[in-house]
Tab-separated table of C-alpha atoms and ligand atoms in Angstrom:
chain	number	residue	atom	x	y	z
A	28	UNK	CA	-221.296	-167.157	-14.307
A	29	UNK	CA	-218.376	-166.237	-12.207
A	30	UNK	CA	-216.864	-163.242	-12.337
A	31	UNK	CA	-212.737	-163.502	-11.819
A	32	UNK	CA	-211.452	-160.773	-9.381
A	33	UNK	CA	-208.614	-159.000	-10.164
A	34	UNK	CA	-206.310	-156.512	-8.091
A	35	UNK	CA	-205.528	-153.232	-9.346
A	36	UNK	CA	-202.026	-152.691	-9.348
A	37	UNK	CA	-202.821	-155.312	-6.328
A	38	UNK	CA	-204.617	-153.628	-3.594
A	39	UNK	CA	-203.826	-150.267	-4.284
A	40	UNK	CA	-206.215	-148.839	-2.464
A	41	UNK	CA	-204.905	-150.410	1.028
A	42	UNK	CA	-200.997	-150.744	-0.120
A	43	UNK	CA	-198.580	-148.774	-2.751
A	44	UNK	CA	-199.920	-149.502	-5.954
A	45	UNK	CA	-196.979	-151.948	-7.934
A	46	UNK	CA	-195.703	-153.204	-4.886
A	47	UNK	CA	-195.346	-156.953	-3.559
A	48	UNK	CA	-197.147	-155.991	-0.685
A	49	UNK	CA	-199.795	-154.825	-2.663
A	50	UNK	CA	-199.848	-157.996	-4.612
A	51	UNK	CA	-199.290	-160.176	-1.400
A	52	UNK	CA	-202.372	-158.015	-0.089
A	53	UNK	CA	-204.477	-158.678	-2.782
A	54	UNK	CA	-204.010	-162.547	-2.576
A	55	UNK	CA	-204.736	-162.573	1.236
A	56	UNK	CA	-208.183	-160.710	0.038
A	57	UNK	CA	-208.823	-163.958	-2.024
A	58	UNK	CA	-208.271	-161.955	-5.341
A	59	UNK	CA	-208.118	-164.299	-8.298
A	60	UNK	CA	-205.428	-162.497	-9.424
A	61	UNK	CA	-204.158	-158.694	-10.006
A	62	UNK	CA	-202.999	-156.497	-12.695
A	63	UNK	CA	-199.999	-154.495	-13.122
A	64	UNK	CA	-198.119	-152.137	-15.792
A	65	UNK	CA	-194.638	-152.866	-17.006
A	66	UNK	CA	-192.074	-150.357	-18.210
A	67	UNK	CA	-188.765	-151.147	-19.210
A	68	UNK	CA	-185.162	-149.839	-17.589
A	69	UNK	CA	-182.245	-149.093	-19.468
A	70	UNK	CA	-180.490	-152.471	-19.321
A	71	UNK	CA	-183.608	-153.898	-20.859
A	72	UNK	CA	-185.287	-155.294	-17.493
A	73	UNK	CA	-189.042	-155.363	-17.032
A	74	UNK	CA	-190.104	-153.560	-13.893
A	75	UNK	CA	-193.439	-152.777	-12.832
A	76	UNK	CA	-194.518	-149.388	-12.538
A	77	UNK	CA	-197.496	-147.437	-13.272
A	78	UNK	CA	-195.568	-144.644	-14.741
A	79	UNK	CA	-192.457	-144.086	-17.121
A	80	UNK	CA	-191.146	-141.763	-14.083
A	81	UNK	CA	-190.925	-142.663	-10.949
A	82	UNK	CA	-191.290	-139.534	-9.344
A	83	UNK	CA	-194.932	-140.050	-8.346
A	84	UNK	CA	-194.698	-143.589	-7.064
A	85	UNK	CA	-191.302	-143.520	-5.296
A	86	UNK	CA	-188.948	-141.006	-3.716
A	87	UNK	CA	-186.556	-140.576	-6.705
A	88	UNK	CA	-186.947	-138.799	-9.615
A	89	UNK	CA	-186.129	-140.176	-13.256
A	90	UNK	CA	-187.650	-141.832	-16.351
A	91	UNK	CA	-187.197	-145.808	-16.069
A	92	UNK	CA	-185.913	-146.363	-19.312
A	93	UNK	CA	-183.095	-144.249	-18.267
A	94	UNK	CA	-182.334	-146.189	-15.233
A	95	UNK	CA	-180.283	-149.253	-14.661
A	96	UNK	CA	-182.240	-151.560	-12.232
A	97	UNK	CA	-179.592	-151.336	-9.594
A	98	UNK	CA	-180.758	-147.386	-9.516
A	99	UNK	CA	-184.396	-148.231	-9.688
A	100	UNK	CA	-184.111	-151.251	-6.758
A	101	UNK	CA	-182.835	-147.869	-4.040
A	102	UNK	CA	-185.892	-146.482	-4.443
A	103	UNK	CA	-188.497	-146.215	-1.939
A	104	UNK	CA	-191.932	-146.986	-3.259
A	105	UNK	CA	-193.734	-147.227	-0.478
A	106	UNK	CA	-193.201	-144.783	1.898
A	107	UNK	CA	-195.037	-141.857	-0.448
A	108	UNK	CA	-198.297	-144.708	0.534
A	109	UNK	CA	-197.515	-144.564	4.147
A	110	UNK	CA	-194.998	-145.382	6.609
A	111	UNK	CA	-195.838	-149.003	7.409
A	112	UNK	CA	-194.880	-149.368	3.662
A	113	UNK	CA	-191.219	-147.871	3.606
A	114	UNK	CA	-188.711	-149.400	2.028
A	115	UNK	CA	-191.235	-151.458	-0.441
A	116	UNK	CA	-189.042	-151.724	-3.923
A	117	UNK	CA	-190.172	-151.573	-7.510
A	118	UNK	CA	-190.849	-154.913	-8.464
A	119	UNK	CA	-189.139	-156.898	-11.436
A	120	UNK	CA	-191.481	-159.116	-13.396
A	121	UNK	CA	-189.878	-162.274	-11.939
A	122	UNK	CA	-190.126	-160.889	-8.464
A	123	UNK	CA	-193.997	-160.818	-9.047
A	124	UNK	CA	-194.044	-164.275	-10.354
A	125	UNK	CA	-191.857	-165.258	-7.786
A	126	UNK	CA	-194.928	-164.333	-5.018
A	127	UNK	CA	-197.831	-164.964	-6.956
A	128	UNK	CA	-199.882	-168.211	-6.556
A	129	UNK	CA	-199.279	-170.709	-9.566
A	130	UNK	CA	-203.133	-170.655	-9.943
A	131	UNK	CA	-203.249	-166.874	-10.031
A	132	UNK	CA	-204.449	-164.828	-12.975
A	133	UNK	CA	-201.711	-161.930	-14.243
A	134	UNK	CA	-202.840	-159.210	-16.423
A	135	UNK	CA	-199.558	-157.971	-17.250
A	136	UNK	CA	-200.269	-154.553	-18.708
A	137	UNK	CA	-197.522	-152.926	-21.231
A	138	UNK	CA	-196.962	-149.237	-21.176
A	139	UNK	CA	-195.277	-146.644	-23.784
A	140	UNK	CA	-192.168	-144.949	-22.140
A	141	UNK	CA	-191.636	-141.317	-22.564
A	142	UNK	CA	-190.794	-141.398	-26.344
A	143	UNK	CA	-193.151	-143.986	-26.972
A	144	UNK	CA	-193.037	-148.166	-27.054
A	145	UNK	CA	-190.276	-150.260	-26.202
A	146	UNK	CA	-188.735	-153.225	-27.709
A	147	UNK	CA	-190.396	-155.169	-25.496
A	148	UNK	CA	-192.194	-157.907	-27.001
A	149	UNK	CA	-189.291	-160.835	-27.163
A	150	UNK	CA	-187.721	-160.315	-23.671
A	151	UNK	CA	-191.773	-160.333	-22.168
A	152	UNK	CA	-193.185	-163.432	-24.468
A	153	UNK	CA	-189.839	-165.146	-23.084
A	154	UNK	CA	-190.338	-164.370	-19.510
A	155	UNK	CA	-193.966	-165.464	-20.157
A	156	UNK	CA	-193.028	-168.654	-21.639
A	157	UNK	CA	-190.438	-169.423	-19.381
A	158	UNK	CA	-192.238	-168.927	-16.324
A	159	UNK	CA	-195.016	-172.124	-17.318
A	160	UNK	CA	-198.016	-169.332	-16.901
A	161	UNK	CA	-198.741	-168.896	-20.024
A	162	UNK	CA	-202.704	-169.885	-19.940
A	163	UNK	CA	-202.662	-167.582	-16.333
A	164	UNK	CA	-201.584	-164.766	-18.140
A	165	UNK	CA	-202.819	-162.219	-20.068
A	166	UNK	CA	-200.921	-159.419	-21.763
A	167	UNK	CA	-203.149	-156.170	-22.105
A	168	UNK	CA	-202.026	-152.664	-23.450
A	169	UNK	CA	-203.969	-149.589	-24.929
A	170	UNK	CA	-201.506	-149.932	-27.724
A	171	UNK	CA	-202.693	-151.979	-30.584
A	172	UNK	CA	-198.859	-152.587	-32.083
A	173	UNK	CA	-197.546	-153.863	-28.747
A	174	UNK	CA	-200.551	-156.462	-29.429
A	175	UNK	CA	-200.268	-157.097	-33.350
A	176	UNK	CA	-195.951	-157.548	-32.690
A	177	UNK	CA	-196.241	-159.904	-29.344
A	178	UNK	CA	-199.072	-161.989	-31.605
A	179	UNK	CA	-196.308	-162.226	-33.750
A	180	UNK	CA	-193.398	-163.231	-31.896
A	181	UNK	CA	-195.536	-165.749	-29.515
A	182	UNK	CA	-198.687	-166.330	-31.209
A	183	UNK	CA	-200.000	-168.889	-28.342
A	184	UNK	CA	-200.271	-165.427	-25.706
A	185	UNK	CA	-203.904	-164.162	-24.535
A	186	UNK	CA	-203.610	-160.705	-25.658
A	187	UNK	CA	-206.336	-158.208	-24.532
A	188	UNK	CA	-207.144	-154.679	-25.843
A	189	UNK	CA	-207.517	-152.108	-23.277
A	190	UNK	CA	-210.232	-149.701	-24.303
A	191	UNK	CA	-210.211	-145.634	-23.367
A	192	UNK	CA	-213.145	-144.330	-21.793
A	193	UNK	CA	-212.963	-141.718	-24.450
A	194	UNK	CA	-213.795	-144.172	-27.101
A	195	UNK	CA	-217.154	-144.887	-25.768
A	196	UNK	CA	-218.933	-143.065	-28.560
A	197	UNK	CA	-216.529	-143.908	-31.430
A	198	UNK	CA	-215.691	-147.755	-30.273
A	199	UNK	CA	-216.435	-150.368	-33.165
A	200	UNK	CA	-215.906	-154.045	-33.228
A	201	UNK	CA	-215.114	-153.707	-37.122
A	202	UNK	CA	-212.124	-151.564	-36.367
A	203	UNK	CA	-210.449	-154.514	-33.709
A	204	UNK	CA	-206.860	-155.046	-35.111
A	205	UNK	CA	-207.047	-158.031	-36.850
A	206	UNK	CA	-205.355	-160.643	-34.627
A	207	UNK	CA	-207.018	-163.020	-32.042
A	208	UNK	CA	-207.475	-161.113	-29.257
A	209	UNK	CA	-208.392	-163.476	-26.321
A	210	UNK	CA	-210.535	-160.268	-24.107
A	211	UNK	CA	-211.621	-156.730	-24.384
A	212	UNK	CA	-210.707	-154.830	-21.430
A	213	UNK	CA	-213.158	-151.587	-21.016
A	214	UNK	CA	-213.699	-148.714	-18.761
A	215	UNK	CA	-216.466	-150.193	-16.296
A	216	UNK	CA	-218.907	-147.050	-17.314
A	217	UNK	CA	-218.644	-148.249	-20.866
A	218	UNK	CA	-220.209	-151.295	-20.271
A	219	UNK	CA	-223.828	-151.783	-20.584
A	220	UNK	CA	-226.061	-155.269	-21.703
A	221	UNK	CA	-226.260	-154.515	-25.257
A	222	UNK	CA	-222.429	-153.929	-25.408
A	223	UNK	CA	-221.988	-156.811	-23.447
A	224	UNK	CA	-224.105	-159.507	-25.605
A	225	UNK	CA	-222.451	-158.113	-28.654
A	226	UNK	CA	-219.299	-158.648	-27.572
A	227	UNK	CA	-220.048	-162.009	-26.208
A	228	UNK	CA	-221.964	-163.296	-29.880
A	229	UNK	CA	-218.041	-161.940	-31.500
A	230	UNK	CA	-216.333	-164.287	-28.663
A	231	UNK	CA	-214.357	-161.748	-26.253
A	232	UNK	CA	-213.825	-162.092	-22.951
A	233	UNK	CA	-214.495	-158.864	-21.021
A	234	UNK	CA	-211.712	-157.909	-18.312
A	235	UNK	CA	-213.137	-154.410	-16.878
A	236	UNK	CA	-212.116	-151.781	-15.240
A	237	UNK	CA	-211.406	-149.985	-12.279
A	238	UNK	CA	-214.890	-150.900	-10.478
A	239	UNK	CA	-214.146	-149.764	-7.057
A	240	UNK	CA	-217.541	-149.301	-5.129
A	241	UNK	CA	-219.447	-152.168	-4.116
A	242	UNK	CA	-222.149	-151.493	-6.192
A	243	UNK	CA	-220.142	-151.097	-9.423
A	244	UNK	CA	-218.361	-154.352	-8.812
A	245	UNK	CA	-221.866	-155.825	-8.121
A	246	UNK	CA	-222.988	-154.195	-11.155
A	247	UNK	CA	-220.086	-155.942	-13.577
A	248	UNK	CA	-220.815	-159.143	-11.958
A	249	UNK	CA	-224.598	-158.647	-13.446
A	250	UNK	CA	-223.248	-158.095	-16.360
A	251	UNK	CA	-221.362	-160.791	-16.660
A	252	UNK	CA	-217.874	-159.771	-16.954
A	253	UNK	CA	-215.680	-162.469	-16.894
A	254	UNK	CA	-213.017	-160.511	-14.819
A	255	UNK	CA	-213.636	-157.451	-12.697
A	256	UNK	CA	-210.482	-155.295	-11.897
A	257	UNK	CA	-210.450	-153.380	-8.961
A	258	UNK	CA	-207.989	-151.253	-6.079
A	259	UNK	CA	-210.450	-153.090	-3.431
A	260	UNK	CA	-210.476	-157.099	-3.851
A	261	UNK	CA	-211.979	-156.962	-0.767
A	262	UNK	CA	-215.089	-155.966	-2.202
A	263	UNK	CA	-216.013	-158.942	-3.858
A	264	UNK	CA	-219.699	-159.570	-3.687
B	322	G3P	O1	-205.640	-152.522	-17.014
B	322	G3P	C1	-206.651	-151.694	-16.573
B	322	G3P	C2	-206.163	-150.344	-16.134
B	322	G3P	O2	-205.045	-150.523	-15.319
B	322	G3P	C3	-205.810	-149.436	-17.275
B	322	G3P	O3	-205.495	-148.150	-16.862
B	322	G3P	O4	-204.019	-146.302	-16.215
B	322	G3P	O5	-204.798	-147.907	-14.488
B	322	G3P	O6	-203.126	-148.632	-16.183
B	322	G3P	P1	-204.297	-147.744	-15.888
B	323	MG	MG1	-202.911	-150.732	-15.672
């Protein structure tokens, strides 16, 4: 079967992680899509970040949520990367849309802020619905409630559980929150055949990650996984 590839927070291991140029660099690697992590500022817009600060991505210093976008947009995410990337921005959600290919595959991830989850879920099914993606798209987040409330507020989105590497030992498919879940998305050392046909026979797609060496990726495709997220697209077997 084939594997889908996804970018990492784009390229992000030859461009600032969250950027456009990341994203536009994972596309020119023929990347089948990428992923990215969404926080939320304090006017309520989605921006895409890795972090709830920016300290370690930009050169500013702050918690997004307490931010108004017009702060967050004078930030310099790039240049911490390298100085052919200076004056890269934080992207909005719309700005990535606004670059990525129609065709393209978006695993919008949803992170907890600093004092925990946001009231995300209506403005993001909206912007998910609005932008005519909706079967390009999947919404992933370690956090089962973001999950169980978006099913609930947009019932047609492909939500996907993000699994710890942590919970390798203690994972069980009987303990899945009990809402369709269109893919599992696990650490790429949790994955092995056994875990792979058994989640296949329950009917979950597997989204893994962060396979970075050739070999890994190679390994994942073996397995099967129907999408492979990685910082190096360019790897693709
Ligand atoms: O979505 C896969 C992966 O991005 C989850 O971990 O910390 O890189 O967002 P993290
Ligand atoms: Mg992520």
């Amino acid at each position: 079967m084939h594997s889908l590839i996804l970018g990492h927070r784009g390229a992000s291991g030859h461009a600032p992680e969250n950027t456009l140029a990341s994203f536009r660099l994972a596309f020119q690697y023929g990347a089948d899509g990428v992923e990215f992590d969404v926080h939320v500022s304090k006017e309520g817009a989605l921006v895409v970040c890795h972090d709830p600060r920016v300290d370690r991505t930009t050169d500013g210093s702050g918690e997004i949520r307490a931010m108004n976008l017009s702060q967050i947009k004078k930030l310099d995410a790039g240049s911490w990367y390298g100085k052919d990337f200076t004056g890269e921005r934080m992207p909005t959600l719309q700005e990535v849309f606004a670059i990525a290919p129609f065709e393209s595959i978006l695993n919008i991830e949803v992170k907890k802020g600093v004092h925990g989850l946001y009231p995300l879920e209506k403005p993001l099914a909206s912007a998910i619905l609005s932008s005519g993606r909706l079967n390009q798209i999947i919404v992933s987040s370690f956090e089962t409630k973001y999950l169980i409330n978006l099913h609930q507020v947009c019932p047609q989105l492909r939500l996907g559980l993000l699994i710890h590497p942590e919970e390798l030992f203690s994972f069980s498919f009987d303990t899945l929150p009990s809402i369709p879940l269109y893919s599992l998305h696990p650490y790429f050392a949790f994955l092995n055949e056994e875990w792979v046909k058994k989640a296949r026979q329950k009917g979950y797609r597997i989204f893994t990650w962060t396979a970075n060496d050739k070999k890994d990726i190679e390994y994942c495709v073996h397995l099967g996984c129907d999408g492979i997220i990685t910082n190096y697209p360019d790897r693709r077997p």
